[in-house]
Structure formats: C-alpha cells, structure tokens
Amino acid sequence: MLNYMTTGESHGKYLAAILEGMPSGLKMDLDFIHQELQQRQQGYGRGGRQKIESDTVEILGGVVKGMTTGAPVGFLLTNKDFKIDQMPDLERPRPGHADLAGSLKYDEPIRPVLERASARETAMRVAVGGLCQLFLREVGISAVGHVIQIGRAAVEKETDLTVDEIRTRSAGSEVRCVCEKTSQEMKKVIDDARQKKDTVGGKYEVRVSGVPIGLGSHVHHGRKLDARIAHQVMGMQSVKAVEMGSGSDLASRFGSQAHDEIFYDSAKGYYHKTNRCGGIEGGMSNGSDIVVRATMKPISTLGQPLASVNMKTRKPEKADFERSDICAVPAGSIIGTAIVSCVIADAFLEKFGGDSMREIRRNYDGYLKQIRA
Ligand code: EPS
C-alpha cells in the first residue's frame, strides 16, 4: 500500500524521498515533521555535522492547500554541507562500514559508497515517517521511541509508562532515556568513549499504542507484521538485532512465563495483563502496544582507527577517519519510530484501504463495530 524511496548522498546538494500510497484528506503538518527532523539531529554524542545542518524539508508534490491529495508526496532536503565534488577519496576502508564491500561490488572508489551508505540518509526516513505518524494519529495510533541502553548503562526494567509519558520523559533527556539516573550513566559512557577516541552503541525501543487487533496476517510469511517491522528496522544504518516484546529473553523462559493470557470484559473487549509478545501474535497485532527493540552497533569511524588495508597498495594500514558521531542511539530512537510508523501505516491501509481519510475512517469504524459485536 505504502511505498517510498530515498535518493541523495551525505554531502550531495540534496536528499529527496517520494512516498506513494498516502490517502487524500490528511493535513500536512510540516511543523511536526520538522520537529522530528530536529530531534534526529540531537542527542548527546552527536558529531560536528549536526552543528552545520538544520534539517527541514520542502514538499515537492502530493499536497495542495496543506492537504494530501492521494498522489505521491515528494520531500526535498537541501544539504548545507554540500561539498561532495571537492572531497578526497578514501583508500583504507573503515571496518564496520560499507566501504570495502561497496567499493569492490560497484567497482568504484570508496567515496561514492560511503556518501550513500551514510546515516545522513535517515533524515529522509524521518520525513516520510513523520507523515505516516500524522496519518496514524488520525486513527488514534501513537508511536514513540526511547533509548533503553548505551554501552553497559541500561534501564533496569521494562517501563510501564504510557506512550505519552515516554514521549514527555524522553524529550527531556539528552540521550532520550526516560530514567534520569540512567541518562546520566549513559552520558558518562559516551564521555568515556569520546575520551578513548572510541564509539559506543546501544538499544532503543519503539512503542506503538492504539493499534487495533488484526493488522498483518498469519496466512503468508510476507504479510506477517513482525516480519515486516524486523525487515524495515534491520534496514536502518547500524542496526544488528531487532526484537519484538521480550525477544531474546524468551529463550530462557518456560511457556508459562512467555505467553500473554487472554481476558475479556464488555468495556475493554479482549485484553491482556502482560505483553511479552510485544503486541503481535501469529504475525498479527493483538490489541496490545507494539513493542520493538533494536540494537545499534557502535559507529564505524573511530578516532583510534582499526586495522585495515590500503586498497591501492594492498599493504596493511590503519583505517581512514571521517568526521563522525561518538554515539547515535538517541537519534536512532527517532529514526526507528519513523520506520515502524511507516510499517504500521502500510498495514493499516492494507486492512482498511480507501483513497480518502473519510473512507478509511468509515471502514475502520465498521471493523471496530464488527469485532466488538
Ligand atoms: C549524519 C551525517 C554524517 C555523519 C553521520 C550521521 O555527516 P558527516 O559525514 O558530514 O559528518 O556525521 O554519519 C555517520 C556517522 C555514518 O557512519 O554514516 C547524520 O546526519 O545523521
């Protein structure tokens, strides 16, 4: 239902994206999208680039008088730090980046590879995901991302805060963590990494509330909602693991501690008192919050470069250095929220179809009546 593609390089003139499939009648709130883009640039441990850019997007099409028309929506971001044609090439690929494989695969220097592989591209994911978040809010669905671990500093237990409480608390933290004490521990981990000319990764959690039972499907692997979320989140730079709900913790539990018992009352309908499945069972949303956790590896560019090979001489040399972040996990929680919002919006449109917001609401209301009947 929803498809998008991005184009552009980290130091090219522009980054752009086109989102196809958004229905008509949705208000384009650019202030909200710019707020998400600004949040993506924040975060304790972010690099020098974020002091140069102040990311905003222009709308290229698909929006007339502030409302979507049902046509593809185009986004354009202009890079202030546009200097790609003057930048030197690298000869010593950085371990952990796309440099070596990309240069050999595309039979080209490292520079064009790193420029496209850069996490700079995630600015467009956030712009597209921002519009998807605006769509989801119209049908009572709200998504938020927050940081649960940086290095060895981690929140002690799963938070039982609501999405709105997470949004407020994480926005007040320089590392987007809901716990003040853990935020300070995380900042210290980042300071230690910076001092050692190293980098550090961590984990973020995306939580989505208001999702109705029945998005996704059990009938075909490609339609499973958890598989679609995992695919898209794994496609974000630096992500090396994606979990739903209690995820890998389930490996050590017995079934009696791993599943979510079912209850019913006339006011709430079917409900659960636990959410170990992360809101998805059998590939379908089950009415509980959707909970996704992603592990981000430490940034690949190190101030103390690792061993590499000069691709011209094949002689062992230390990897090249490029300006970079020490930690990008707080930014990752914003990017992950945008990515998950795109998947949920896609699954919502798949089930409730429609070309206009009015038609979609009519379809959705009819379904809610049906499952409550
Ligand atoms: C980033 C922009 C990049 C990097 C960073 C994230 O800008 P520049 O290369 O000019 O410093 O700072 O990208 C990476 C760390 C990476 O390894 O790709 C951004 O806008 O998110």
CSV table of C-alpha atoms and ligand atoms in Angstrom, one decimal:
chain,number,residue,atom,x,y,z
A,1,MET,CA,0.0,0.0,0.0
A,2,LEU,CA,2.7,2.5,1.0
A,3,ASN,CA,6.0,2.6,-0.8
A,4,TYR,CA,8.8,5.1,-0.5
A,5,MET,CA,12.3,5.5,-1.8
A,6,THR,CA,15.0,8.0,-1.0
A,7,THR,CA,17.9,9.4,-3.0
A,8,GLY,CA,20.9,11.6,-2.2
A,9,GLU,CA,24.3,11.5,-0.6
A,10,SER,CA,25.6,12.8,2.7
A,11,HIS,CA,27.5,15.7,1.1
A,12,GLY,CA,25.5,16.0,-2.1
A,13,LYS,CA,23.3,19.0,-2.9
A,14,TYR,CA,20.0,17.4,-1.9
A,15,LEU,CA,18.4,14.4,-0.2
A,16,ALA,CA,14.9,13.5,-1.5
A,17,ALA,CA,12.2,11.0,-1.0
A,18,ILE,CA,8.9,10.1,-2.7
A,19,LEU,CA,6.1,8.4,-0.7
A,20,GLU,CA,3.4,6.7,-2.7
A,21,GLY,CA,0.0,5.5,-1.3
A,22,MET,CA,-0.9,8.1,1.3
A,23,PRO,CA,-4.7,8.8,1.0
A,24,SER,CA,-6.2,12.2,0.4
A,25,GLY,CA,-7.5,14.5,3.1
A,26,LEU,CA,-4.6,14.3,5.5
A,27,LYS,CA,-3.3,17.6,6.9
A,28,MET,CA,0.4,18.2,6.2
A,29,ASP,CA,1.8,19.4,9.5
A,30,LEU,CA,5.3,20.5,8.5
A,31,ASP,CA,6.0,21.8,12.0
A,32,PHE,CA,5.6,18.3,13.3
A,33,ILE,CA,7.9,16.8,10.6
A,34,HIS,CA,10.5,19.5,11.3
A,35,GLN,CA,10.3,18.8,15.0
A,36,GLU,CA,11.1,15.1,14.3
A,37,LEU,CA,14.0,16.1,12.0
A,38,GLN,CA,15.3,18.4,14.7
A,39,GLN,CA,15.1,15.6,17.3
A,40,ARG,CA,17.0,13.3,14.9
A,41,GLN,CA,19.9,15.8,14.9
A,42,GLN,CA,20.0,16.0,18.7
A,43,GLY,CA,21.4,13.5,21.1
A,44,TYR,CA,24.5,13.5,23.4
A,45,GLY,CA,27.4,12.2,21.4
A,46,ARG,CA,26.3,13.5,18.0
A,47,GLY,CA,29.0,14.7,15.7
A,48,GLY,CA,30.0,18.1,14.2
A,49,ARG,CA,27.7,17.8,11.1
A,50,GLN,CA,24.7,18.4,13.3
A,51,LYS,CA,26.1,21.9,14.1
A,52,ILE,CA,26.2,22.7,10.4
A,53,GLU,CA,22.8,21.5,9.4
A,54,SER,CA,19.3,22.5,10.5
A,55,ASP,CA,17.3,19.9,8.6
A,56,THR,CA,14.0,21.0,7.1
A,57,VAL,CA,12.1,19.7,4.0
A,58,GLU,CA,10.2,21.3,1.2
A,59,ILE,CA,7.2,19.5,-0.2
A,60,LEU,CA,7.6,18.8,-4.0
A,61,GLY,CA,4.1,17.5,-4.7
A,62,GLY,CA,1.1,15.5,-3.5
A,63,VAL,CA,-0.1,18.2,-1.2
A,64,VAL,CA,-2.5,21.0,-2.2
A,65,LYS,CA,-3.6,23.8,0.2
A,66,GLY,CA,-2.0,21.9,3.0
A,67,MET,CA,-3.8,18.6,2.4
A,68,THR,CA,-2.6,15.4,0.8
A,69,THR,CA,-4.4,14.6,-2.5
A,70,GLY,CA,-3.8,10.9,-2.8
A,71,ALA,CA,-0.9,11.5,-5.2
A,72,PRO,CA,2.8,10.6,-4.4
A,73,VAL,CA,4.2,13.1,-1.8
A,74,GLY,CA,7.7,14.4,-2.6
A,75,PHE,CA,10.2,15.7,0.1
A,76,LEU,CA,13.3,17.7,-0.6
A,77,LEU,CA,16.1,18.4,1.9
A,78,THR,CA,19.0,20.8,0.9
A,79,ASN,CA,22.4,20.0,2.5
A,80,LYS,CA,24.2,23.0,3.8
A,81,ASP,CA,27.5,20.9,3.9
A,82,PHE,CA,27.3,20.3,0.1
A,83,LYS,CA,30.9,19.6,-0.9
A,84,ILE,CA,30.9,16.1,-2.4
A,85,ASP,CA,32.8,17.0,-5.6
A,86,GLN,CA,35.7,18.5,-3.6
A,87,MET,CA,36.1,15.7,-1.1
A,88,PRO,CA,39.1,13.4,-1.2
A,89,ASP,CA,38.7,9.7,-1.8
A,90,LEU,CA,39.5,7.2,0.9
A,91,GLU,CA,41.9,4.3,0.3
A,92,ARG,CA,41.7,2.5,3.7
A,93,PRO,CA,38.2,1.1,4.2
A,94,ARG,CA,36.7,1.5,7.7
A,95,PRO,CA,35.8,-1.8,9.4
A,96,GLY,CA,32.0,-1.9,10.0
A,97,HIS,CA,31.1,0.5,7.2
A,98,ALA,CA,30.1,-0.3,3.6
A,99,ASP,CA,33.5,0.9,2.3
A,100,LEU,CA,35.2,-2.3,1.4
A,101,ALA,CA,32.3,-4.4,0.1
A,102,GLY,CA,30.7,-1.4,-1.6
A,103,SER,CA,33.8,-0.4,-3.4
A,104,LEU,CA,34.5,-3.9,-4.7
A,105,LYS,CA,30.9,-4.6,-5.6
A,106,TYR,CA,30.3,-1.4,-7.6
A,107,ASP,CA,33.8,-1.2,-9.0
A,108,GLU,CA,34.2,2.4,-7.8
A,109,PRO,CA,36.2,4.4,-5.2
A,110,ILE,CA,35.1,4.4,-1.6
A,111,ARG,CA,33.8,8.0,-1.6
A,112,PRO,CA,30.5,7.4,-3.5
A,113,VAL,CA,29.9,4.3,-1.4
A,114,LEU,CA,30.3,6.0,2.0
A,115,GLU,CA,28.3,9.0,0.8
A,116,ARG,CA,25.2,6.9,0.1
A,117,ALA,CA,25.7,4.4,3.0
A,118,SER,CA,26.0,7.3,5.5
A,119,ALA,CA,23.3,7.6,8.2
A,120,ARG,CA,22.6,11.0,6.7
A,121,GLU,CA,20.1,9.3,4.5
A,122,THR,CA,17.9,8.6,7.6
A,123,ALA,CA,16.8,12.2,7.5
A,124,MET,CA,14.5,11.3,4.7
A,125,ARG,CA,13.2,8.2,6.6
A,126,VAL,CA,12.2,10.6,9.4
A,127,ALA,CA,10.5,13.0,6.9
A,128,VAL,CA,8.5,10.1,5.3
A,129,GLY,CA,7.8,8.5,8.7
A,130,GLY,CA,6.7,11.9,10.1
A,131,LEU,CA,3.8,11.9,7.6
A,132,CYS,CA,3.0,8.3,8.4
A,133,GLN,CA,2.9,9.3,12.1
A,134,LEU,CA,0.4,12.2,11.2
A,135,PHE,CA,-1.7,9.6,9.4
A,136,LEU,CA,-1.7,7.2,12.4
A,137,ARG,CA,-2.6,9.9,14.8
A,138,GLU,CA,-5.8,10.5,12.8
A,139,VAL,CA,-6.9,6.9,13.6
A,140,GLY,CA,-5.8,7.0,17.3
A,141,ILE,CA,-2.4,5.3,16.9
A,142,SER,CA,0.6,6.9,18.5
A,143,ALA,CA,4.3,5.9,18.3
A,144,VAL,CA,7.3,6.9,20.3
A,145,GLY,CA,11.0,5.9,20.6
A,146,HIS,CA,13.3,6.0,23.6
A,147,VAL,CA,16.7,4.8,24.5
A,148,ILE,CA,17.0,1.8,26.9
A,149,GLN,CA,20.7,1.1,26.7
A,150,ILE,CA,24.0,2.8,25.8
A,151,GLY,CA,27.1,0.6,26.3
A,152,ARG,CA,26.7,-1.0,29.7
A,153,ALA,CA,24.3,1.6,31.0
A,154,ALA,CA,20.8,0.2,30.7
A,155,VAL,CA,17.3,0.9,32.2
A,156,GLU,CA,16.6,-1.7,34.9
A,157,LYS,CA,13.3,-2.9,33.7
A,158,GLU,CA,10.7,-2.6,31.1
A,159,THR,CA,8.9,0.6,31.5
A,160,ASP,CA,5.2,0.5,32.2
A,161,LEU,CA,4.9,4.2,31.2
A,162,THR,CA,2.3,5.1,28.6
A,163,VAL,CA,3.4,6.3,25.1
A,164,ASP,CA,2.6,9.9,26.1
A,165,GLU,CA,4.6,9.6,29.4
A,166,ILE,CA,7.5,8.1,27.4
A,167,ARG,CA,7.3,11.0,24.9
A,168,THR,CA,7.5,13.6,27.6
A,169,ARG,CA,10.2,12.0,29.7
A,170,SER,CA,12.5,11.0,26.7
A,171,ALA,CA,12.2,14.5,25.2
A,172,GLY,CA,13.6,15.9,28.5
A,173,SER,CA,16.7,13.7,28.3
A,174,GLU,CA,19.9,14.4,26.2
A,175,VAL,CA,20.0,10.7,25.5
A,176,ARG,CA,16.3,10.2,25.1
A,177,CYS,CA,16.1,7.9,28.1
A,178,VAL,CA,13.0,8.0,30.4
A,179,CYS,CA,15.1,7.4,33.6
A,180,GLU,CA,17.1,10.4,34.8
A,181,LYS,CA,19.7,8.3,36.7
A,182,THR,CA,20.3,6.0,33.7
A,183,SER,CA,20.5,9.1,31.4
A,184,GLN,CA,23.5,10.3,33.5
A,185,GLU,CA,25.1,6.9,33.4
A,186,MET,CA,24.7,6.8,29.6
A,187,LYS,CA,26.2,10.3,29.2
A,188,LYS,CA,29.2,9.1,31.2
A,189,VAL,CA,29.6,6.0,28.9
A,190,ILE,CA,29.6,8.4,25.9
A,191,ASP,CA,32.2,10.7,27.6
A,192,ASP,CA,34.4,7.7,28.3
A,193,ALA,CA,34.2,6.6,24.6
A,194,ARG,CA,35.0,10.1,23.4
A,195,GLN,CA,38.0,10.3,25.7
A,196,LYS,CA,39.3,7.0,24.4
A,197,LYS,CA,38.6,8.1,20.8
A,198,ASP,CA,36.2,5.3,20.5
A,199,THR,CA,32.5,5.0,19.8
A,200,VAL,CA,29.5,3.3,21.5
A,201,GLY,CA,26.2,1.8,20.5
A,202,GLY,CA,23.2,0.6,22.4
A,203,LYS,CA,19.5,-0.3,22.2
A,204,TYR,CA,16.3,1.8,21.6
A,205,GLU,CA,12.7,0.8,22.0
A,206,VAL,CA,9.8,1.9,19.8
A,207,ARG,CA,6.3,1.6,21.4
A,208,VAL,CA,3.1,2.0,19.4
A,209,SER,CA,-0.3,2.4,21.2
A,210,GLY,CA,-3.8,2.3,19.8
A,211,VAL,CA,-3.2,-0.4,17.2
A,212,PRO,CA,-6.3,-2.5,16.6
A,213,ILE,CA,-6.3,-6.3,16.7
A,214,GLY,CA,-5.8,-7.8,13.2
A,215,LEU,CA,-3.1,-5.8,11.3
A,216,GLY,CA,-0.8,-8.1,9.4
A,217,SER,CA,-1.7,-11.8,8.8
A,218,HIS,CA,-0.8,-15.4,9.7
A,219,VAL,CA,-1.5,-16.7,6.2
A,220,HIS,CA,1.7,-15.8,4.4
A,221,HIS,CA,5.2,-15.1,5.8
A,222,GLY,CA,5.4,-11.9,3.7
A,223,ARG,CA,2.3,-10.4,5.4
A,224,LYS,CA,3.4,-11.1,9.0
A,225,LEU,CA,3.5,-7.8,10.8
A,226,ASP,CA,6.5,-8.7,13.0
A,227,ALA,CA,8.5,-9.8,9.9
A,228,ARG,CA,7.7,-6.6,8.1
A,229,ILE,CA,8.8,-4.5,11.1
A,230,ALA,CA,12.0,-6.5,11.6
A,231,HIS,CA,12.9,-6.1,7.9
A,232,GLN,CA,12.4,-2.4,7.9
A,233,VAL,CA,14.2,-1.7,11.2
A,234,MET,CA,17.1,-4.0,10.2
A,235,GLY,CA,17.4,-1.8,7.1
A,236,MET,CA,18.4,1.2,9.3
A,237,GLN,CA,22.1,2.0,9.4
A,238,SER,CA,23.9,0.4,12.4
A,239,VAL,CA,21.1,-2.0,13.4
A,240,LYS,CA,22.4,-5.5,14.1
A,241,ALA,CA,19.4,-7.0,16.0
A,242,VAL,CA,15.7,-6.5,16.2
A,243,GLU,CA,13.4,-7.9,18.8
A,244,MET,CA,9.6,-8.0,19.4
A,245,GLY,CA,8.4,-7.7,23.0
A,246,SER,CA,10.5,-9.8,25.4
A,247,GLY,CA,12.5,-11.0,22.4
A,248,SER,CA,15.7,-13.0,23.2
A,249,ASP,CA,14.7,-13.1,26.9
A,250,LEU,CA,12.1,-15.7,25.9
A,251,ALA,CA,14.9,-18.2,25.2
A,252,SER,CA,15.4,-18.8,28.9
A,253,ARG,CA,11.7,-18.9,29.9
A,254,PHE,CA,9.1,-21.6,30.2
A,255,GLY,CA,5.9,-21.2,28.2
A,256,SER,CA,4.0,-20.4,31.4
A,257,GLN,CA,6.2,-17.2,31.7
A,258,ALA,CA,6.4,-16.5,28.0
A,259,HIS,CA,2.9,-16.0,26.7
A,260,ASP,CA,0.1,-13.5,27.4
A,261,GLU,CA,-3.0,-14.8,28.9
A,262,ILE,CA,-6.3,-13.7,27.4
A,263,PHE,CA,-9.1,-11.9,29.3
A,264,TYR,CA,-12.4,-10.2,28.3
A,265,ASP,CA,-14.8,-7.6,29.6
A,266,SER,CA,-17.6,-5.8,27.9
A,267,ALA,CA,-15.9,-2.4,28.3
A,268,LYS,CA,-12.4,-3.3,27.0
A,269,GLY,CA,-13.3,-6.3,24.9
A,270,TYR,CA,-10.4,-8.9,24.7
A,271,TYR,CA,-7.3,-7.8,26.6
A,272,HIS,CA,-4.1,-9.0,28.2
A,273,LYS,CA,-2.4,-8.2,31.5
A,274,THR,CA,1.1,-8.9,30.1
A,275,ASN,CA,2.7,-8.0,26.8
A,276,ARG,CA,5.6,-10.4,26.3
A,277,CYS,CA,4.7,-10.9,22.6
A,278,GLY,CA,5.2,-7.1,22.0
A,279,GLY,CA,1.7,-6.7,20.7
A,280,ILE,CA,2.0,-9.3,17.9
A,281,GLU,CA,0.9,-12.9,17.8
A,282,GLY,CA,0.8,-15.2,14.8
A,283,GLY,CA,2.1,-12.3,12.6
A,284,MET,CA,-0.9,-10.1,13.6
A,285,SER,CA,-1.4,-7.2,16.1
A,286,ASN,CA,-3.3,-8.4,19.1
A,287,GLY,CA,-4.5,-5.1,20.5
A,288,SER,CA,-1.6,-4.6,23.0
A,289,ASP,CA,1.1,-1.9,22.4
A,290,ILE,CA,3.5,-3.0,19.7
A,291,VAL,CA,7.0,-3.1,21.3
A,292,VAL,CA,10.1,-3.2,19.1
A,293,ARG,CA,13.7,-3.1,20.3
A,294,ALA,CA,16.7,-2.6,18.1
A,295,THR,CA,20.4,-3.0,18.8
A,296,MET,CA,22.7,-0.4,17.2
A,297,LYS,CA,26.4,-1.3,16.8
A,298,PRO,CA,28.9,1.4,17.7
A,299,ILE,CA,29.6,3.9,14.9
A,300,SER,CA,32.2,2.5,12.5
A,301,THR,CA,34.5,5.6,12.2
A,302,LEU,CA,36.9,5.6,15.2
A,303,GLY,CA,39.3,8.3,16.4
A,304,GLN,CA,41.7,5.4,17.0
A,305,PRO,CA,41.3,3.7,13.6
A,306,LEU,CA,41.3,-0.1,13.4
A,307,ALA,CA,43.5,-2.2,11.2
A,308,SER,CA,42.6,-2.1,7.5
A,309,VAL,CA,44.3,-2.5,4.1
A,310,ASN,CA,45.2,0.3,1.6
A,311,MET,CA,43.1,-0.7,-1.4
A,312,LYS,CA,45.7,0.7,-3.8
A,313,THR,CA,48.8,-1.0,-2.4
A,314,ARG,CA,47.1,-3.9,-0.6
A,315,LYS,CA,49.5,-3.1,2.3
A,316,PRO,CA,48.2,-3.2,5.9
A,317,GLU,CA,47.4,0.3,7.2
A,318,LYS,CA,45.0,1.9,9.8
A,319,ALA,CA,41.5,2.7,8.5
A,320,ASP,CA,40.7,6.2,7.3
A,321,PHE,CA,39.0,8.7,9.5
A,322,GLU,CA,35.9,10.7,8.6
A,323,ARG,CA,34.1,13.2,10.9
A,324,SER,CA,31.5,11.2,12.8
A,325,ASP,CA,29.4,10.7,15.9
A,326,ILE,CA,30.5,9.1,19.1
A,327,CYS,CA,27.0,7.7,19.8
A,328,ALA,CA,23.9,7.9,17.6
A,329,VAL,CA,21.5,5.8,19.6
A,330,PRO,CA,19.3,8.7,20.7
A,331,ALA,CA,18.9,9.7,17.0
A,332,GLY,CA,18.3,6.0,16.3
A,333,SER,CA,15.2,6.1,18.5
A,334,ILE,CA,13.7,8.8,16.4
A,335,ILE,CA,14.6,7.1,13.1
A,336,GLY,CA,13.3,3.8,14.4
A,337,THR,CA,9.9,5.4,15.4
A,338,ALA,CA,9.6,6.8,11.8
A,339,ILE,CA,10.4,3.4,10.2
A,340,VAL,CA,8.0,1.5,12.4
A,341,SER,CA,5.3,4.1,11.8
A,342,CYS,CA,5.7,3.5,8.0
A,343,VAL,CA,5.1,-0.2,8.5
A,344,ILE,CA,2.1,0.2,10.8
A,345,ALA,CA,0.5,2.8,8.4
A,346,ASP,CA,1.1,0.4,5.5
A,347,ALA,CA,-0.6,-2.5,7.4
A,348,PHE,CA,-3.4,-0.2,8.4
A,349,LEU,CA,-4.1,0.8,4.8
A,350,GLU,CA,-3.8,-2.8,3.7
A,351,LYS,CA,-6.7,-3.7,6.0
A,352,PHE,CA,-8.9,-0.5,5.9
A,353,GLY,CA,-8.0,0.5,2.3
A,354,GLY,CA,-9.6,3.6,1.0
A,355,ASP,CA,-8.4,6.5,-1.0
A,356,SER,CA,-9.5,9.3,1.4
A,357,MET,CA,-9.3,9.7,5.1
A,358,ARG,CA,-13.1,9.9,5.3
A,359,GLU,CA,-13.5,6.5,3.6
A,360,ILE,CA,-10.8,4.9,5.7
A,361,ARG,CA,-12.4,6.1,8.9
A,362,ARG,CA,-15.8,4.7,7.7
A,363,ASN,CA,-14.1,1.3,7.0
A,364,TYR,CA,-12.3,1.3,10.4
A,365,ASP,CA,-15.4,2.2,12.4
A,366,GLY,CA,-17.3,-0.7,10.7
A,367,TYR,CA,-14.5,-3.1,11.6
A,368,LEU,CA,-14.4,-1.9,15.2
A,369,LYS,CA,-18.2,-2.5,15.5
A,370,GLN,CA,-17.8,-5.9,14.0
A,371,ILE,CA,-15.1,-7.2,16.3
A,372,ARG,CA,-16.9,-5.7,19.4
A,373,ALA,CA,-20.3,-7.3,18.3
B,1,EPS,C1,24.9,12.1,9.8
B,1,EPS,C2,25.7,12.8,9.0
B,1,EPS,C3,27.1,12.4,8.7
B,1,EPS,C4,27.8,11.7,9.9
B,1,EPS,C5,26.9,10.6,10.4
B,1,EPS,C6,25.5,10.9,10.6
B,1,EPS,O1,27.7,13.7,8.4
B,1,EPS,P1,29.2,13.9,8.1
B,1,EPS,O2,29.7,12.6,7.4
B,1,EPS,O3,29.3,15.1,7.3
B,1,EPS,O4,29.8,14.0,9.5
B,1,EPS,O5,28.1,12.7,10.9
B,1,EPS,O6,27.1,9.5,9.7
B,1,EPS,C7,27.8,8.5,10.3
B,1,EPS,C8,28.3,8.6,11.5
B,1,EPS,C9,28.0,7.3,9.4
B,1,EPS,O7,28.8,6.5,9.8
B,1,EPS,O8,27.3,7.2,8.4
B,1,EPS,C10,23.5,12.4,10.0
B,1,EPS,O9,23.1,13.5,9.5
B,1,EPS,O10,22.8,11.6,10.7
